XYZ file of C-alpha atoms in Angstrom:
668
model
C -17.783 4.277 -34.512
C -15.279 6.142 -32.348
C -11.541 6.033 -31.797
C -11.091 5.765 -28.028
C -8.293 5.529 -25.476
C -8.861 4.047 -22.009
C -6.296 5.016 -19.366
C -5.880 3.640 -15.838
C -4.264 6.584 -13.983
C -1.943 6.405 -10.977
C -1.752 6.172 -7.902
C -3.416 2.855 -7.133
C -2.224 -0.327 -5.463
C -0.048 -2.304 -7.956
C -0.681 -5.741 -6.470
C -3.746 -6.674 -8.551
C -4.840 -6.267 -12.161
C -7.334 -3.514 -13.199
C -9.604 -6.024 -14.910
C -12.601 -3.660 -15.069
C -10.746 -1.292 -17.416
C -9.752 -4.222 -19.627
C -13.353 -5.443 -19.628
C -14.585 -1.976 -20.619
C -12.222 -2.042 -23.598
C -13.426 -5.477 -24.665
C -17.070 -4.393 -24.502
C -16.352 -1.275 -26.528
C -14.477 -3.288 -29.148
C -17.414 -5.700 -29.347
C -19.404 -2.680 -30.574
C -16.710 -2.050 -33.245
C -15.074 0.969 -31.604
C -11.301 1.266 -31.995
C -9.849 1.289 -28.479
C -6.360 1.618 -27.018
C -5.718 0.577 -23.382
C -2.893 1.941 -21.188
C -2.306 1.007 -17.561
C -0.548 4.217 -16.598
C -0.761 3.265 -12.947
C 1.803 0.551 -13.610
C 3.717 2.806 -16.015
C 3.964 5.436 -13.252
C 5.692 2.960 -10.940
C 8.139 2.131 -13.740
C 8.689 5.879 -14.265
C 9.272 6.806 -10.618
C 11.377 3.710 -9.872
C 13.672 4.049 -12.880
C 17.252 3.647 -11.524
C 18.652 6.550 -13.567
C 15.911 8.842 -12.303
C 16.509 7.747 -8.700
C 20.270 8.325 -9.030
C 19.630 11.851 -10.297
C 17.204 12.466 -7.418
C 19.800 11.360 -4.854
C 22.454 13.636 -6.381
C 20.025 16.548 -6.203
C 19.206 15.620 -2.587
C 22.918 15.748 -1.724
C 23.200 19.231 -3.240
C 20.074 20.399 -1.413
C 21.288 19.138 1.961
C 24.722 20.715 1.521
C 23.156 24.071 0.672
C 20.859 23.921 3.700
C 23.742 23.048 6.023
C 25.756 26.020 4.790
C 23.198 28.334 6.385
C 23.139 28.994 10.112
C 19.461 28.200 10.702
C 16.353 26.648 9.232
C 14.007 29.616 9.261
C 10.650 27.836 8.816
C 9.074 24.485 9.640
C 8.688 23.876 5.914
C 12.479 24.197 5.511
C 12.983 21.901 8.483
C 10.660 19.288 6.964
C 12.534 19.531 3.651
C 15.814 19.034 5.518
C 14.381 15.966 7.252
C 12.935 14.431 4.071
C 16.188 15.053 2.195
C 18.282 13.602 5.007
C 16.069 10.508 5.174
C 16.454 10.017 1.426
C 20.242 10.067 1.710
C 20.180 7.619 4.620
C 18.550 5.091 2.308
C 21.944 4.874 0.613
C 23.483 5.311 -2.817
C 22.756 1.649 -3.627
C 18.995 2.244 -3.509
C 18.571 2.596 -7.318
C 20.265 -0.789 -7.838
C 18.126 -2.444 -5.166
C 14.725 -1.437 -6.553
C 14.511 -3.825 -9.493
C 15.521 -6.743 -7.271
C 12.985 -5.671 -4.635
C 10.187 -5.663 -7.220
C 11.192 -9.168 -8.348
C 11.185 -10.353 -4.713
C 7.604 -9.110 -4.384
C 6.704 -11.014 -7.558
C 8.435 -14.232 -6.463
C 6.058 -16.823 -5.006
C 8.940 -18.297 -3.012
C 9.697 -15.092 -1.089
C 9.163 -15.215 2.659
C 7.213 -12.669 4.695
C 10.448 -11.080 5.928
C 11.847 -10.847 2.398
C 8.624 -9.266 1.156
C 8.534 -6.681 3.929
C 12.143 -5.707 3.274
C 11.399 -5.412 -0.459
C 8.335 -3.238 0.200
C 10.462 -1.001 2.394
C 13.018 -0.568 -0.415
C 10.310 0.290 -2.956
C 8.689 2.703 -0.514
C 12.029 4.407 0.124
C 12.584 4.748 -3.623
C 9.167 6.344 -4.109
C 9.940 8.826 -1.315
C 13.182 9.741 -3.083
C 11.417 10.060 -6.451
C 8.828 12.392 -4.925
C 11.362 14.855 -3.504
C 11.180 16.989 -6.647
C 7.525 17.676 -5.775
C 8.164 18.406 -2.076
C 6.244 18.399 0.234
C 4.118 15.820 -1.616
C 4.680 12.154 -0.847
C 3.920 9.152 -3.041
C 3.847 5.549 -1.892
C 2.898 2.046 -2.971
C -0.764 2.608 -2.243
C -1.255 6.281 -1.504
C -0.731 9.869 -2.576
C -0.314 12.754 -0.128
C -0.309 16.343 -1.379
C -0.935 19.672 0.386
C -4.455 19.363 -1.053
C -7.304 17.052 -0.094
C -8.968 14.639 -2.513
C -12.124 15.093 -0.384
C -12.643 18.553 -1.887
C -13.374 19.164 -5.566
C -11.807 22.625 -5.246
C -8.653 21.218 -3.630
C -8.412 18.675 -6.455
C -8.602 21.525 -8.963
C -5.858 23.476 -7.200
C -3.629 20.393 -6.983
C -4.023 19.736 -10.710
C -2.589 23.166 -11.603
C 0.117 23.365 -8.920
C 3.097 22.065 -10.886
C 5.484 22.717 -7.992
C 3.969 20.033 -5.748
C 2.334 17.781 -8.346
C 4.652 14.811 -9.098
C 2.642 13.710 -12.134
C 3.319 16.638 -14.473
C 6.634 15.226 -15.808
C 5.156 11.729 -15.950
C 2.202 12.793 -18.137
C 4.222 14.736 -20.737
C 4.927 11.682 -22.878
C 1.289 10.580 -22.712
C 0.098 14.043 -23.786
C 2.384 13.850 -26.822
C 1.076 10.392 -27.752
C -2.588 11.442 -27.463
C -1.946 14.607 -29.449
C -0.361 12.494 -32.184
C -3.021 9.730 -32.242
C -5.981 12.154 -32.049
C -8.614 9.834 -30.499
C -12.212 11.025 -30.334
C -12.231 10.545 -26.569
C -9.944 9.667 -23.661
C -11.642 7.681 -20.889
C -9.907 7.974 -17.507
C -10.941 4.922 -15.486
C -10.690 5.599 -11.734
C -11.486 3.190 -8.917
C -9.935 4.907 -5.857
C -9.676 8.482 -4.613
C -5.886 8.636 -5.113
C -6.463 8.568 -8.876
C -8.521 11.785 -8.988
C -5.722 14.377 -8.838
C -3.464 12.549 -11.347
C -6.488 12.243 -13.682
C -7.330 15.938 -13.456
C -3.664 16.769 -14.031
C -3.657 14.846 -17.318
C -7.015 16.332 -18.338
C -5.730 19.850 -17.659
C -2.527 19.222 -19.631
C -4.498 17.803 -22.584
C -6.767 20.845 -22.722
C -3.788 23.203 -22.469
C -2.176 21.298 -25.363
C -5.334 21.955 -27.424
C -6.069 18.244 -27.788
C -9.494 17.908 -29.388
C -10.426 14.612 -27.705
C -13.296 14.612 -25.228
C -12.199 13.706 -21.700
C -14.425 11.270 -19.803
C -14.026 10.438 -16.111
C -15.490 6.969 -15.522
C -15.244 4.004 -13.174
C -16.449 3.208 -9.639
C -14.987 6.327 -8.039
C -16.308 8.570 -10.801
C -19.766 7.241 -9.916
C -19.133 8.155 -6.268
C -18.099 11.694 -7.265
C -21.187 12.196 -9.410
C -23.491 10.887 -6.690
C -21.787 12.977 -3.984
C -22.156 16.133 -6.089
C -25.712 15.439 -7.190
C -24.693 14.827 -10.793
C -22.833 18.129 -11.205
C -19.384 18.322 -12.811
C -17.042 20.717 -10.949
C -14.230 20.401 -13.519
C -16.099 21.222 -16.743
C -13.148 23.082 -18.244
C -11.161 19.810 -18.270
C -13.675 16.952 -17.928
C -16.321 16.808 -20.651
C -18.276 13.920 -19.108
C -18.450 12.674 -15.530
C -19.946 9.221 -16.063
C -22.569 7.969 -13.642
C -24.917 5.275 -14.867
C -27.030 2.737 -12.998
C -24.396 0.055 -13.529
C -20.611 -0.090 -13.720
C -20.110 0.672 -17.421
C -23.139 2.776 -18.349
C -23.167 6.572 -18.405
C -20.084 6.922 -20.635
C -20.934 9.238 -23.526
C -18.947 10.629 -26.461
C -20.306 13.425 -28.633
C -23.584 13.047 -26.784
C -23.921 9.339 -27.608
C -23.928 6.663 -24.867
C -21.283 4.040 -25.608
C -22.780 1.201 -23.552
C -26.484 0.917 -22.822
C -27.656 -0.169 -19.386
C -28.099 -3.912 -18.942
C -26.464 -4.921 -22.235
C -23.327 -6.395 -20.659
C -22.594 -10.045 -21.343
C -21.057 -11.965 -18.410
C -18.573 -13.735 -20.696
C -16.854 -10.444 -21.649
C -14.884 -10.104 -18.392
C -11.199 -10.098 -19.311
C -7.657 -8.999 -18.464
C -6.531 -8.740 -22.095
C -4.187 -5.909 -23.008
C -2.735 -5.420 -19.514
C 1.005 -5.736 -18.653
C 0.366 -8.914 -16.667
C 4.040 -9.633 -15.993
C 4.570 -6.310 -14.167
C 2.052 -6.564 -11.321
C 3.273 -7.534 -7.885
C 1.006 -10.575 -7.805
C 2.584 -13.301 -9.962
C 0.885 -15.150 -11.543
C -1.468 -12.146 -11.765
C -4.296 -11.743 -9.271
C -7.763 -10.251 -9.695
C -9.278 -8.808 -6.517
C -13.017 -9.398 -6.902
C -15.899 -7.967 -4.872
C -19.021 -10.049 -4.458
C -21.081 -7.566 -6.514
C -19.559 -5.210 -9.109
C -22.316 -2.602 -9.357
C -22.880 -1.940 -5.644
C -19.829 -0.664 -3.707
C -21.683 -1.115 -0.409
C -22.952 -4.614 -1.063
C -22.235 -6.724 2.005
C -24.946 -9.340 1.935
C -22.342 -11.998 2.800
C -23.601 -14.112 -0.094
C -26.693 -15.603 -1.684
C -27.266 -17.986 -4.579
C -27.594 -15.270 -7.219
C -24.535 -13.242 -6.240
C -22.378 -16.362 -5.831
C -23.423 -17.511 -9.313
C -22.519 -14.079 -10.717
C -19.163 -14.161 -8.946
C -18.473 -17.606 -10.374
C -19.295 -16.441 -13.914
C -16.832 -13.558 -13.583
C -14.099 -15.886 -12.335
C -14.688 -18.291 -15.230
C -14.655 -15.547 -17.864
C -11.525 -13.909 -16.457
C -9.747 -17.272 -16.327
C -10.517 -17.861 -19.986
C -8.622 -14.665 -20.842
C -5.671 -15.673 -18.604
C -5.628 -19.320 -17.412
C -3.001 -18.672 -14.695
C -5.059 -15.884 -13.102
C -5.560 -16.188 -9.346
C -8.375 -14.628 -7.324
C -8.833 -12.852 -4.024
C -12.487 -12.419 -3.038
C -12.457 -9.108 -1.178
C -16.029 -9.002 0.184
C -16.536 -10.808 3.522
C -18.550 -13.949 2.734
C -20.230 -16.502 4.992
C -18.570 -19.962 4.928
C -21.746 -21.633 3.625
C -21.749 -19.382 0.557
C -18.068 -19.987 -0.041
C -18.978 -23.671 -0.076
C -21.669 -22.921 -2.675
C -18.943 -21.331 -4.808
C -16.775 -24.419 -4.281
C -19.698 -26.622 -5.342
C -20.053 -24.706 -8.620
C -16.324 -25.072 -9.246
C -16.373 -28.796 -8.554
C -19.386 -29.362 -10.821
C -17.628 -27.524 -13.650
C -14.141 -28.941 -13.143
C -12.832 -25.411 -12.558
C -10.021 -25.166 -10.000
C -8.113 -21.857 -9.955
C -5.950 -20.716 -7.058
C -8.036 -18.432 -4.864
C -8.633 -17.118 -1.376
C -11.375 -15.143 0.303
C -12.267 -12.738 3.052
C -14.514 -14.486 5.596
C -17.267 -12.611 7.404
C -16.946 -11.925 11.136
C -19.080 -13.776 13.662
C -18.970 -17.049 11.712
C -17.700 -20.577 12.240
C -15.914 -22.752 9.666
C -16.360 -26.497 10.115
C -13.735 -29.087 9.192
C -15.976 -30.360 6.387
C -16.414 -26.863 4.953
C -12.671 -26.182 5.100
C -11.929 -29.447 3.295
C -14.490 -28.610 0.583
C -12.948 -25.172 0.011
C -9.402 -26.542 -0.142
C -10.471 -29.230 -2.624
C -11.822 -26.439 -4.862
C -8.450 -24.636 -4.934
C -8.822 -22.286 -1.953
C -5.320 -21.530 -0.657
C -6.058 -19.045 2.113
C -8.905 -17.714 4.226
C -8.740 -14.143 5.445
C -10.911 -13.800 8.542
C -12.360 -10.355 9.251
C -12.741 -9.881 13.016
C -14.472 -7.075 14.917
C -13.481 -8.089 18.396
C -15.939 -10.616 19.781
C -18.806 -8.976 17.873
C -21.161 -11.384 16.113
C -20.949 -14.143 18.722
C -23.330 -14.701 21.658
C -20.556 -14.421 24.250
C -16.775 -14.298 24.593
C -16.402 -17.987 25.409
C -18.275 -19.032 22.260
C -16.352 -16.483 20.196
C -12.974 -17.795 21.323
C -13.970 -21.408 20.758
C -15.426 -20.859 17.291
C -12.582 -18.607 16.136
C -9.852 -21.049 17.138
C -11.836 -23.999 15.743
C -12.235 -22.181 12.409
C -8.529 -21.381 12.167
C -7.560 -24.929 13.120
C -9.932 -26.418 10.561
C -8.684 -24.122 7.799
C -5.033 -24.923 8.463
C -5.721 -28.646 8.753
C -7.253 -28.502 5.264
C -4.137 -26.785 3.893
C -5.392 -23.180 3.820
C -3.321 -20.364 5.261
C -5.109 -18.276 7.896
C -4.890 -14.474 7.748
C -6.593 -12.070 10.138
C -7.768 -8.478 9.699
C -9.123 -6.516 12.650
C -11.748 -3.778 12.476
C -11.752 -1.536 15.539
C -14.512 0.819 16.607
C -17.651 -0.859 15.241
C -20.537 1.177 16.739
C -22.246 -1.953 18.115
C -19.191 -2.854 20.200
C -17.607 -1.033 23.113
C -14.002 -0.213 22.079
C -12.896 -0.574 25.688
C -13.735 -4.301 25.551
C -11.116 -4.717 22.838
C -8.358 -5.239 25.383
C -9.645 -8.726 26.201
C -9.755 -9.522 22.478
C -6.140 -8.384 22.009
C -5.064 -10.609 24.911
C -6.892 -13.529 23.297
C -5.092 -12.992 19.968
C -1.714 -12.786 21.664
C -2.384 -16.012 23.551
C -3.247 -17.744 20.261
C -0.746 -16.079 17.923
C 0.485 -19.459 16.675
C -3.043 -20.538 15.719
C -3.016 -18.259 12.653
C -0.397 -17.493 10.026
C -0.408 -13.718 9.825
C -2.111 -10.645 11.249
C -2.435 -8.481 8.148
C -4.405 -5.323 8.955
C -5.758 -3.230 11.791
C -8.462 -0.907 10.456
C -10.686 1.700 12.045
C -14.411 1.489 11.376
C -15.435 4.199 8.892
C -18.927 5.600 8.396
C -19.440 5.968 4.644
C -22.371 7.707 2.905
C -24.613 5.192 1.164
C -23.716 2.268 3.431
C -26.314 0.454 5.534
C -24.839 2.133 8.636
C -25.482 5.515 7.029
C -28.975 4.661 5.833
C -30.151 3.213 9.171
C -27.742 4.487 11.853
C -29.925 3.679 14.873
C -30.064 0.000 13.936
C -26.269 -0.147 14.032
C -25.618 1.699 17.270
C -24.961 5.188 15.853
C -26.655 7.960 17.805
C -25.100 10.981 16.081
C -23.485 11.719 12.706
C -21.193 14.727 12.440
C -21.253 17.374 9.742
C -18.607 17.643 7.044
C -16.775 20.893 6.395
C -18.561 22.770 3.624
C -15.689 22.563 1.158
C -15.273 18.796 1.708
C -17.904 17.953 -0.881
C -16.228 14.610 -1.697
C -15.889 13.447 1.895
C -15.953 9.648 2.130
C -16.020 9.123 5.902
C -18.035 10.997 8.519
C -17.526 11.339 12.278
C -20.070 9.655 14.522
C -20.924 8.913 18.132
C -21.808 5.339 19.097
C -24.383 4.220 21.620
C -21.495 3.673 24.045
C -20.764 7.408 23.942
C -17.546 6.909 21.984
C -16.743 9.604 19.427
C -15.075 8.192 16.313
C -12.360 10.853 16.721
C -11.278 8.997 19.879
C -10.697 5.708 18.071
C -7.231 6.428 16.681
C -5.460 7.085 20.011
C -7.195 4.043 21.506
C -6.132 1.895 18.559
C -2.480 2.985 18.739
C -1.979 1.220 22.049
C -3.586 -1.984 20.816
C -1.473 -2.031 17.652
C 1.727 -1.851 19.690
C 0.545 -4.814 21.761
C -0.272 -6.914 18.688
C 3.009 -6.584 16.772
C 4.586 -9.661 18.318
C 5.939 -11.376 15.188
C 7.912 -10.317 12.131
C 5.495 -9.618 9.315
C 2.439 -8.936 11.463
C 0.652 -5.619 10.822
C 3.001 -4.457 8.042
C 3.491 -0.709 7.676
C 2.744 -0.908 3.954
C -0.373 -3.062 3.634
C -1.222 -3.753 0.007
C -4.674 -4.780 -1.178
C -3.305 -8.252 -1.783
C -0.997 -10.199 0.531
C 0.492 -12.441 -2.152
C 2.337 -14.475 0.474
C -1.053 -15.946 1.420
C -1.073 -18.020 -1.764
C 0.977 -21.187 -1.741
C 4.584 -20.559 -2.646
C 6.995 -22.644 -4.639
C 9.578 -23.838 -2.139
C 9.633 -20.893 0.249
C 13.140 -19.943 1.234
C 14.532 -18.387 4.367
C 15.946 -14.894 4.068
C 19.241 -15.145 2.255
C 22.106 -13.355 3.916
C 25.679 -13.144 2.750
C 27.625 -15.593 4.849
C 30.742 -14.425 6.635
C 33.855 -15.988 5.141
C 35.620 -16.788 8.379
C 39.420 -16.956 8.353
C 41.266 -20.253 8.514
C 42.620 -21.306 11.869
C 45.425 -18.978 12.762
C 44.294 -16.431 10.164
C 43.253 -12.899 10.995
C 39.750 -11.467 10.811
C 39.073 -8.629 8.408
C 36.050 -6.450 9.157
C 33.952 -4.358 6.801
C 30.776 -2.374 7.330
C 27.697 -4.095 5.900
C 26.336 -2.450 2.729
C 22.977 -2.328 4.553
C 24.400 0.277 6.959
C 24.481 3.980 6.127
C 26.209 6.486 8.420
C 26.068 10.287 8.080
C 26.807 13.485 9.948
C 24.008 16.036 10.110
C 24.264 19.674 11.099
C 20.879 19.508 12.832
C 19.628 17.146 15.598
C 18.302 14.381 13.387
C 16.987 12.284 16.251
C 14.680 15.133 17.263
C 13.728 15.687 13.624
C 12.791 12.013 13.382
C 10.494 12.313 16.396
C 8.862 15.445 15.017
C 8.360 14.421 11.390
C 8.354 10.624 11.093
C 4.557 10.274 11.218
C 3.779 13.608 9.563
C 1.719 13.306 6.358
C 1.214 16.426 4.303
C -2.463 17.153 3.791
C -3.501 14.861 6.657
C -1.476 15.819 9.721
C -1.460 19.369 11.160
C 1.864 21.175 11.033
C 3.622 21.045 14.428
C 3.249 24.057 16.687
C 6.939 24.583 17.319
C 9.950 26.636 16.337
C 12.515 25.221 13.882
C 15.369 23.397 15.589
C 18.797 24.987 15.876
C 22.037 23.485 14.587
C 23.539 20.659 16.627
C 26.017 18.238 15.060
C 24.496 14.740 15.081
C 25.836 11.345 14.013
C 23.267 8.940 12.590
C 23.409 5.259 11.670
C 20.642 3.772 9.541
C 20.133 0.005 9.140
C 18.433 -0.301 5.775
C 17.568 -3.979 6.120
C 15.530 -3.212 9.254
C 14.443 0.360 8.632
C 16.020 1.334 11.966
C 17.733 4.652 12.702
C 20.031 5.346 15.666
C 21.864 8.425 16.892
C 25.415 7.600 18.045
C 28.252 9.560 19.614
C 31.296 10.779 17.705
C 33.544 7.952 18.966
C 31.211 5.215 17.707
C 30.760 7.089 14.439
C 34.545 7.202 14.029
C 34.730 3.397 14.357
C 31.976 3.026 11.747
C 33.863 5.300 9.348
C 37.011 3.193 9.754
C 35.028 0.026 8.970
C 33.755 1.333 5.642
C 36.909 -0.115 4.072
C 38.191 -3.621 4.931
C 40.308 -3.435 8.070
C 41.986 -6.068 10.230
C 40.578 -6.139 13.726
C 44.063 -5.803 15.253
C 44.786 -2.742 13.111
C 41.462 -1.207 14.071
C 42.131 -1.739 17.778
C 45.593 -0.204 17.397
C 44.054 3.097 16.279
C 42.549 3.665 19.744
C 44.044 3.992 23.239
C 44.692 0.657 24.971
C 42.236 1.528 27.756
C 39.417 1.509 25.175
C 40.328 -1.891 23.700
C 37.916 -3.999 25.741
C 34.916 -1.719 25.172
C 35.757 -1.612 21.455
C 35.968 -5.427 21.278
C 32.564 -5.606 22.978
C 31.135 -3.146 20.453
C 32.557 -5.146 17.526
C 31.152 -8.411 18.919
C 27.732 -6.757 19.101
C 28.009 -5.471 15.528
C 29.104 -8.881 14.224
C 26.146 -10.536 15.913
C 23.722 -7.961 14.495
C 25.280 -8.099 11.019
C 26.381 -4.455 11.048
C 29.925 -5.524 10.188
C 30.902 -8.548 8.171
C 33.850 -10.790 8.914
C 36.047 -12.065 6.090
C 39.194 -14.014 5.607
C 41.979 -11.651 4.570
C 42.091 -13.023 0.999
C 38.316 -12.649 0.570
C 38.448 -9.036 1.730
C 41.201 -8.308 -0.777
C 39.031 -9.705 -3.568
C 36.096 -7.512 -2.525
C 38.039 -4.249 -2.900
């Protein structure tokens, strides 16, 4: 028997539980191995979002910005980007470290509204940007990792793992290396499910080997299987990774000292579990498991059949036995009739967890089906739409879509929509009519969650039989991109997949009609979709208005940050706001020259504005409580009316708060 340690590395989405890693541990323990489980993905969020660490990062950012402004020019675009990133971090405000813990709790609170959740995600995202400054130009986020290296290249992954200057995970892993060195397990199994976990995993493996840790290092999990298949079974990181697991099913192929730990086909369906995970830390509360229809086939999209639905039901039952409050999101698009088969199994067994599901495009949900799903505990239905594709004509599509949404809501299920743009069997130029239809019926659904581009993935049915799915040409990958997950293609309509993004950008702008639609940070799970417990409106501090005859005291809202910059920050924002290191080409431009700029940032809305020096002066005066009459007296009488108009606007927008004089004195 072996002493083993299973680690879930960062940087994966924290909204759902990594139940596969927990299940692996349970199956290994059933064979009498000694196994330790660590969800270091969740631990990494705790590490990066630690308030003391964030405070230190902001102090360092202040020093960096001051040093850069002492010079006369920014000599390179890299320096300019550092200046921009540092300036953005400081605009998030000194209160950011105190806000993070509350923001995380808002995301865990079932009563939080969409607006509250989006504001909380923005705060957490800002904090992660600040935490990542020490590894500039790398950028970490709630669901992604951007370095100057590509995870689509095994060689780039190697280079990223040894580049301590831009790798944010080196300080995070030091404590784990010490623990493993002390415990001396026979093997460390790094369980990876998404590409963002590859570079952090290799970083830990490299550090363990450099520390002369004797444990074998095994890379396993769904994405390890993809790597092995993409590379024809070869292991490009042999100096760090002893075994790159790739068996015929999810848990096979893991070997230690030449011995397979789990034989193919020996898994028992009742061993699925979430035991040993920090269930109270995930963003979904109670915790949520995001389940595909089939575990062993990443490209399975059969929409459902009796066997796969029965297997899905068995997994749900077993997982619920390990954690009775566990909720479920079924992440494979499923036909309504097969969802009803799942509901029938639940009803027959008296099993009624909270759950929701993705619904396949081109389908219709009847009132009877919706009622059956709701009676079985379904709380939301997430409809995947690919324009009008899947229906015989536009009229039928519109009728069946709106009927389905109406039936779902009438049964008590929330209705979410995700759009997939660029399917090769549809003409992207016909999407305009679909966007108009959605805008006309925006109150027929609860939330528009995602807008995704169609991706051609090796191993999918589109890849294996391109002609049947409207693909007339598949592009070549660059030679060094040996882990490429998506390939360019040309559809039968003559549309090159490279043209999809600019086309989509215009549609996205036309669809963002409501607060909360198409969020910038889209997590795997939209926890708001589940039923809340007394959902509350966004709480805002009420103005304590003066008594009649009293005098108003004004003070700048704590959500407002105002700063002077030596460089034109508005132009920097335009140049760098959408830049992602490793994904976006560096701009072809010269660094900007110094130009004093005054910037106001509204943290509660994520909105930045450039103002003139006079407006900035008023903002500075409002940082401390000030009577409106005293504020007006500081400016020439001819400016009084325009200043009153400005203050009225700020009061209405919440930029300044109005207090009674006694309340303002207490707040000092």
